[in-house]
Coordinates of C-alpha atoms and ligand atoms in Angstrom, one line a residue:
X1 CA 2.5 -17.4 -1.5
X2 CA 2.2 -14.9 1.2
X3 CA 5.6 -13.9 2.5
X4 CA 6.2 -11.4 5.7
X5 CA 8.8 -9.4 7.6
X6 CA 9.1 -10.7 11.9
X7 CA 11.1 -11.2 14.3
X8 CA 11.8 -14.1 15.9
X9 CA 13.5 -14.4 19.6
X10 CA 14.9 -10.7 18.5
X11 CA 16.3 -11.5 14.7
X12 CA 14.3 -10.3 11.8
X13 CA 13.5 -12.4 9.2
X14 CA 11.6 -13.1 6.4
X15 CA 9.4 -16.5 5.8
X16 CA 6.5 -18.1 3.8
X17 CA 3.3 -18.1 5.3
X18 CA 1.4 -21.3 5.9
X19 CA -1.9 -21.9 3.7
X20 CA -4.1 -21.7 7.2
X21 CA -1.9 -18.7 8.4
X22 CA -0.7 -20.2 11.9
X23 CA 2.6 -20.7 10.9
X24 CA 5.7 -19.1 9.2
X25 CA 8.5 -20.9 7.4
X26 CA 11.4 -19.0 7.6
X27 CA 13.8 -18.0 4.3
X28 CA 17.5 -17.7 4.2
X29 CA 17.6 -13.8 3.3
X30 CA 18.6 -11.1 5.7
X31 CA 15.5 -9.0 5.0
X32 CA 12.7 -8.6 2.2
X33 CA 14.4 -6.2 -0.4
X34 CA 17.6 -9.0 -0.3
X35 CA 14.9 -11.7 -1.1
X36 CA 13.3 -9.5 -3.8
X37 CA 16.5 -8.4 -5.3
X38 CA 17.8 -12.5 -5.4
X39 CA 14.6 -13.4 -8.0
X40 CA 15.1 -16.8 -7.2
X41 CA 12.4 -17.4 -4.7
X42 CA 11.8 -20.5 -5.3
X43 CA 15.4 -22.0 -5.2
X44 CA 15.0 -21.1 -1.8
X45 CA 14.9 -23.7 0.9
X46 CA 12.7 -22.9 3.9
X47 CA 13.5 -23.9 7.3
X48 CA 11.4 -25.7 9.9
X49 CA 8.1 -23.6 10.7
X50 CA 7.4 -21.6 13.6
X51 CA 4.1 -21.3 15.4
X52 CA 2.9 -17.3 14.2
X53 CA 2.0 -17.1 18.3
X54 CA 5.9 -17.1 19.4
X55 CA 6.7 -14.0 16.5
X56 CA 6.1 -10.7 16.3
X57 CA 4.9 -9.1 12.6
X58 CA 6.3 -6.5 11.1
X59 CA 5.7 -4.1 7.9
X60 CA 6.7 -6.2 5.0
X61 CA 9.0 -4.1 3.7
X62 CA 10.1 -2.1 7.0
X63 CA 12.9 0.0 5.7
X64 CA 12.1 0.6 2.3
X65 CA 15.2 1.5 0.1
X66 CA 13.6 4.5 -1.4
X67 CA 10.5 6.6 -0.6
X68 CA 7.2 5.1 -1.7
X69 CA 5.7 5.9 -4.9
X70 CA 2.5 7.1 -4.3
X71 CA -0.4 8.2 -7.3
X72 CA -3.2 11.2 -6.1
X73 CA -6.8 11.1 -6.7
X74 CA -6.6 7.4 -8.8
X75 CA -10.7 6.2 -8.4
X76 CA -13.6 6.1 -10.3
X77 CA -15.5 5.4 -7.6
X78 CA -17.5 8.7 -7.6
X79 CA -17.3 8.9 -11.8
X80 CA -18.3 5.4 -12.4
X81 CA -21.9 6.0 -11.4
X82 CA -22.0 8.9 -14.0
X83 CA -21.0 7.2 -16.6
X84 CA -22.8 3.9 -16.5
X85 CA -25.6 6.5 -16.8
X86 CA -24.7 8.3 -19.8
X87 CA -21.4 8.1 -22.2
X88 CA -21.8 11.8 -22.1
X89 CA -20.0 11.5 -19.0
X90 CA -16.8 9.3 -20.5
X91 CA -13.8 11.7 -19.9
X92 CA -10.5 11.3 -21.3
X93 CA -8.1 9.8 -18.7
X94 CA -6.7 12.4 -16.7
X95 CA -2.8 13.1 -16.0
X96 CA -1.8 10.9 -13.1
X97 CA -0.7 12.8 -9.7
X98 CA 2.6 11.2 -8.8
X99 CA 4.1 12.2 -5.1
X100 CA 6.3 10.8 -2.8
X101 CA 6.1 9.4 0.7
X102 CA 8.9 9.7 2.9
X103 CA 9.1 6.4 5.1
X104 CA 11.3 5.8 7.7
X105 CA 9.9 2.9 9.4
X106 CA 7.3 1.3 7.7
X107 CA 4.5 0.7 10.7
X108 CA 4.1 -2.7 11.6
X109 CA 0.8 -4.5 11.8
X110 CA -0.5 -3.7 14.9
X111 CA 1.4 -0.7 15.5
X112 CA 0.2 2.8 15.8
X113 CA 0.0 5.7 13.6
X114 CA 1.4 8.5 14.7
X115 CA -1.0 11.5 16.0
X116 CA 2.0 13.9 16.7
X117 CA 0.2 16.3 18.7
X118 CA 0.7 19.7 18.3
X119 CA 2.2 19.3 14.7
X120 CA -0.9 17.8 13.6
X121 CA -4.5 18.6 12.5
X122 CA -7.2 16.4 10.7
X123 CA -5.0 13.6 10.7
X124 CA -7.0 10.6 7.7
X125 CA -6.8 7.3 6.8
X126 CA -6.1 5.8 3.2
X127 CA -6.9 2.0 2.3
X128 CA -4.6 1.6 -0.9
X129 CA -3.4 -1.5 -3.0
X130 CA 0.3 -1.1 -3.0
X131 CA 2.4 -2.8 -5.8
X132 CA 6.3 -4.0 -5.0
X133 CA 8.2 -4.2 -8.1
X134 CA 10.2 -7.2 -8.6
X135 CA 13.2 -6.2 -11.4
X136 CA 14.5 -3.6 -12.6
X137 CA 12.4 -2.1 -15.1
X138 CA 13.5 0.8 -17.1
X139 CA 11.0 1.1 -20.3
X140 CA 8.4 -1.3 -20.0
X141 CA 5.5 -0.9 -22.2
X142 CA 2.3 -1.5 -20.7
X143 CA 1.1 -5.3 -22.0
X144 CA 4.8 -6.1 -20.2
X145 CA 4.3 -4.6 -16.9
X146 CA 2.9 -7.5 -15.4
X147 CA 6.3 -9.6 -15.8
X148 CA 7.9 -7.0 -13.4
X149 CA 5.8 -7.1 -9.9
X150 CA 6.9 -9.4 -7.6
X151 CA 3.5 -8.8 -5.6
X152 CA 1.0 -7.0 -3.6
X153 CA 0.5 -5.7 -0.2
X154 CA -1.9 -3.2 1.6
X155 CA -0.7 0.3 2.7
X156 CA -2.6 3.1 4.4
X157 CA -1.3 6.3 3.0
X158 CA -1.9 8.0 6.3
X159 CA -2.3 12.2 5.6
X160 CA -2.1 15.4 7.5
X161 CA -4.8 17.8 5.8
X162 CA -3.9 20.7 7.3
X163 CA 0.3 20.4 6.5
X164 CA -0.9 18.3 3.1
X165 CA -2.7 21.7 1.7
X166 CA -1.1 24.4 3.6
X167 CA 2.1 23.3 2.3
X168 CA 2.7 23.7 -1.7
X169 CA 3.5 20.0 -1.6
X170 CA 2.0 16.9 -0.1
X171 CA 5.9 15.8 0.9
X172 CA 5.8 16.8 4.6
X173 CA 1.9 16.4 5.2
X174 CA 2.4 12.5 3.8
X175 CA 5.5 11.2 5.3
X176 CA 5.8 12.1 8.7
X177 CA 7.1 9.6 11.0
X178 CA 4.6 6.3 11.1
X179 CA 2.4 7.5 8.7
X180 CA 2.9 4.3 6.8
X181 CA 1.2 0.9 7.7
X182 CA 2.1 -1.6 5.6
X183 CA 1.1 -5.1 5.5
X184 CA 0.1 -7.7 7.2
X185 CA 2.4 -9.2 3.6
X186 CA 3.3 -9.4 0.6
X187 CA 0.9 -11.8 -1.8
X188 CA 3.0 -12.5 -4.6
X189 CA 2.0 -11.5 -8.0
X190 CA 1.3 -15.3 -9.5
X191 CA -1.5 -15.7 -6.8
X192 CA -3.4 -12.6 -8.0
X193 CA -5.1 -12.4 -11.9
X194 CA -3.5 -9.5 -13.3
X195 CA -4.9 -6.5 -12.9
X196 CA -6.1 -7.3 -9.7
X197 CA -9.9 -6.7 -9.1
X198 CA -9.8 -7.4 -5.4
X199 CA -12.1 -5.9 -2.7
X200 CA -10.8 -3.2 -0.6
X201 CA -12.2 -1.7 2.5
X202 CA -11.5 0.5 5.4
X203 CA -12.8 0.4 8.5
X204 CA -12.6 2.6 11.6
X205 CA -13.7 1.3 15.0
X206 CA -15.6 -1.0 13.0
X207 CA -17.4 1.5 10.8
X208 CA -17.2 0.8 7.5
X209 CA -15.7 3.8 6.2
X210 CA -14.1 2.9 2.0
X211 CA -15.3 -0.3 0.4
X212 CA -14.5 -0.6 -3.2
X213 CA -12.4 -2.6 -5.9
X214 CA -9.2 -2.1 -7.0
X215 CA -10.1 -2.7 -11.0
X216 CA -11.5 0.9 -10.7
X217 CA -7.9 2.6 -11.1
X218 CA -8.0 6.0 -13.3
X219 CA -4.5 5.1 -14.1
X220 CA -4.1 1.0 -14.3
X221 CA -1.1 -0.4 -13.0
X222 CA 0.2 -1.4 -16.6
X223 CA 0.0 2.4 -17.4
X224 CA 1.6 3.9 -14.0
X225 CA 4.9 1.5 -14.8
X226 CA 5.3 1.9 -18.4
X227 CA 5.1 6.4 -17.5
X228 CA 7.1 6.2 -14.9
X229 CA 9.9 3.8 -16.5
X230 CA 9.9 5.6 -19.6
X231 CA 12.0 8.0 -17.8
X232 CA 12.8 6.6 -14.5
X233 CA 14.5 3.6 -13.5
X234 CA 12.3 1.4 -11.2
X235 CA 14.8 -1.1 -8.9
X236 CA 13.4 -4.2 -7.4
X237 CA 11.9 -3.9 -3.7
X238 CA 10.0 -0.3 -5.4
X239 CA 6.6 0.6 -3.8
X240 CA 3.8 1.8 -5.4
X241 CA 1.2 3.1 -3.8
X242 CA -1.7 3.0 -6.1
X243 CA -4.3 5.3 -4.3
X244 CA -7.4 5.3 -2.3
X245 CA -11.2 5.0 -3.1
X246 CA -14.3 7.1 -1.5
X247 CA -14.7 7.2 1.6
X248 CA -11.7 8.7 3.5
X249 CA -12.2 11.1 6.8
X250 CA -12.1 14.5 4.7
X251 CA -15.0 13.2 2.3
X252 CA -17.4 13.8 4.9
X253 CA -19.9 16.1 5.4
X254 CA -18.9 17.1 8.1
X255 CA -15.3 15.5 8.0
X256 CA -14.7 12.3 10.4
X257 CA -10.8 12.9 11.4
X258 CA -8.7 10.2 13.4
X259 CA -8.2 10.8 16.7
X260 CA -6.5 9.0 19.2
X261 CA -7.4 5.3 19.9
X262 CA -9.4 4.9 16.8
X263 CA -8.7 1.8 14.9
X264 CA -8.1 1.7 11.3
X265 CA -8.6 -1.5 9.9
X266 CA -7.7 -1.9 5.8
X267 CA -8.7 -5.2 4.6
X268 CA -7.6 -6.2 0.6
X269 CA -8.9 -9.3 -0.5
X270 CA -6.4 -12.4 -0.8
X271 CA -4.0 -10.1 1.2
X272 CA -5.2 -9.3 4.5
X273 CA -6.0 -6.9 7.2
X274 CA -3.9 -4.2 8.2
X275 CA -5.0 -3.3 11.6
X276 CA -3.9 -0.1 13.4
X277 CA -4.5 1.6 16.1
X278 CA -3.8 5.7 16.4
X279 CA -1.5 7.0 19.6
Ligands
MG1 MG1 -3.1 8.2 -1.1

């Protein structure tokens, strides 16, 4: 099922989308990380539908508990070519890049990224599969990872070159306030095969910008949560961002930066399109 974050005459809430996506059966949790954190979705009883038209969406997750987990530099798309042509070219796996995102407010579907003039330089765009753990998973080996995602959602990782490298770290350059769009839900894990090979793409002002799949992870999903909960305690409602393809504004020649009123559309297949616009 696809489930999303809205508010309805002024209350937030959470609901079940309908199969043609016109309607939204509300679900008696307070917010998304209470539903996630319950594990009994389907005890749930929904109440009577409401027409998407009288709602407004917002991010899925909108106040994340914790800051997103995100991975660095996680394609093959540019070493996939390489090797197909020659094993030569096989490398070891390298060590992942973990960071973290600072978020806020998640930005809602629709909403605007943040240009914050003044601040900011050579502000980019990042299609990315994001995965939302579903139970506490502390030590999970790798063929078990599967049994702890509740699901799937689309994030763009939105960056500040300039702070993300003049900085030492990517913390301040990464999380700045509406730097993450998240949505437009969250497509639970038994809708997907596992790992997901789904189309990704980005778009800006309707230029296709990243298209890819997200089977072409240097680090798989199965490997990122057995690492990191060898040593680190994941808790349900966790993000994890699980990086972008080819294709973003810095891997031009020359660069193709935001600016503002560009629209950034990410699309995931049997998700959605998270559409947003830069102030
Ligand atoms: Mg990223």
């Amino acid at each position: 099922m696809k489930l999303i974050t809205f508010l309805h005459e002024n209350v937030e809430k959470v609901g079940v989308l309908a199969a043609d996506e016109t309607a939204v059966a509300p679900l008696p949790f307070p917010d998304m990380n209470t539903l996630i954190e319950s594990g009994n979705l389907s005890a749930a009883q929904a109440a009577e539908s409401v027409p998407l038209s009288e709602v407004t969406l917002l991010a899925p997750i909108p106040h994340p508990r914790q800051d997103v987990i995100c991975l660095g530099i996680n394609y093959r798309s540019h070493a996939a070519e390489a090797e197909q042509y020659s094993d030569a070219f096989k490398k070891e796996r390298p060590i992942p890049i973990y960071f973290s995102k600072r978020v806020t407010e998640a930005v809602a579907p629709g909403g605007f990224i943040e240009s914050h003039p003044g601040l900011v330089e050579r502000l980019d765009y990042e299609a990315e599969l994001a995965v939302i753990i579903g139970k506490k998973a502390r030590n999970v080996p790798a063929e078990e990872a599967e049994r702890y995602i509740f699901g799937y959602t689309v994030l763009n990782d939105v960056s500040a070159r300039v702070l993300q490298t003049s900085h030492k770290q990517w913390y301040f350059g990464k999380g700045l306030d509406g730097f993450t769009p998240m949505g437009p839900c969250i497509t639970t894990a038994d809708e997907i095969a596992f790992p997901p090979r789904l189309a990704i793409t980005c778009r800006v002002n309707g230029e296709l910008r990243q298209d890819s799949t997200t089977d072409l992870l240097l680090t798989g999903i199965p490997e990122i949560i057995a690492e990191l909960s060898s040593g680190m305690t994941l808790l349900p409602g966790t993000i994890i961002a699980t990086g972008t393809p080819a294709g973003v504004g810095m891997g031009f020649d020359p660069p193709r930066f935001l600016k503002s009123g560009d629209s950034v559309e990410c699309r995931i297949e049997g998700i959605g399109t998270l559409q947003n616009t830069v102030r």
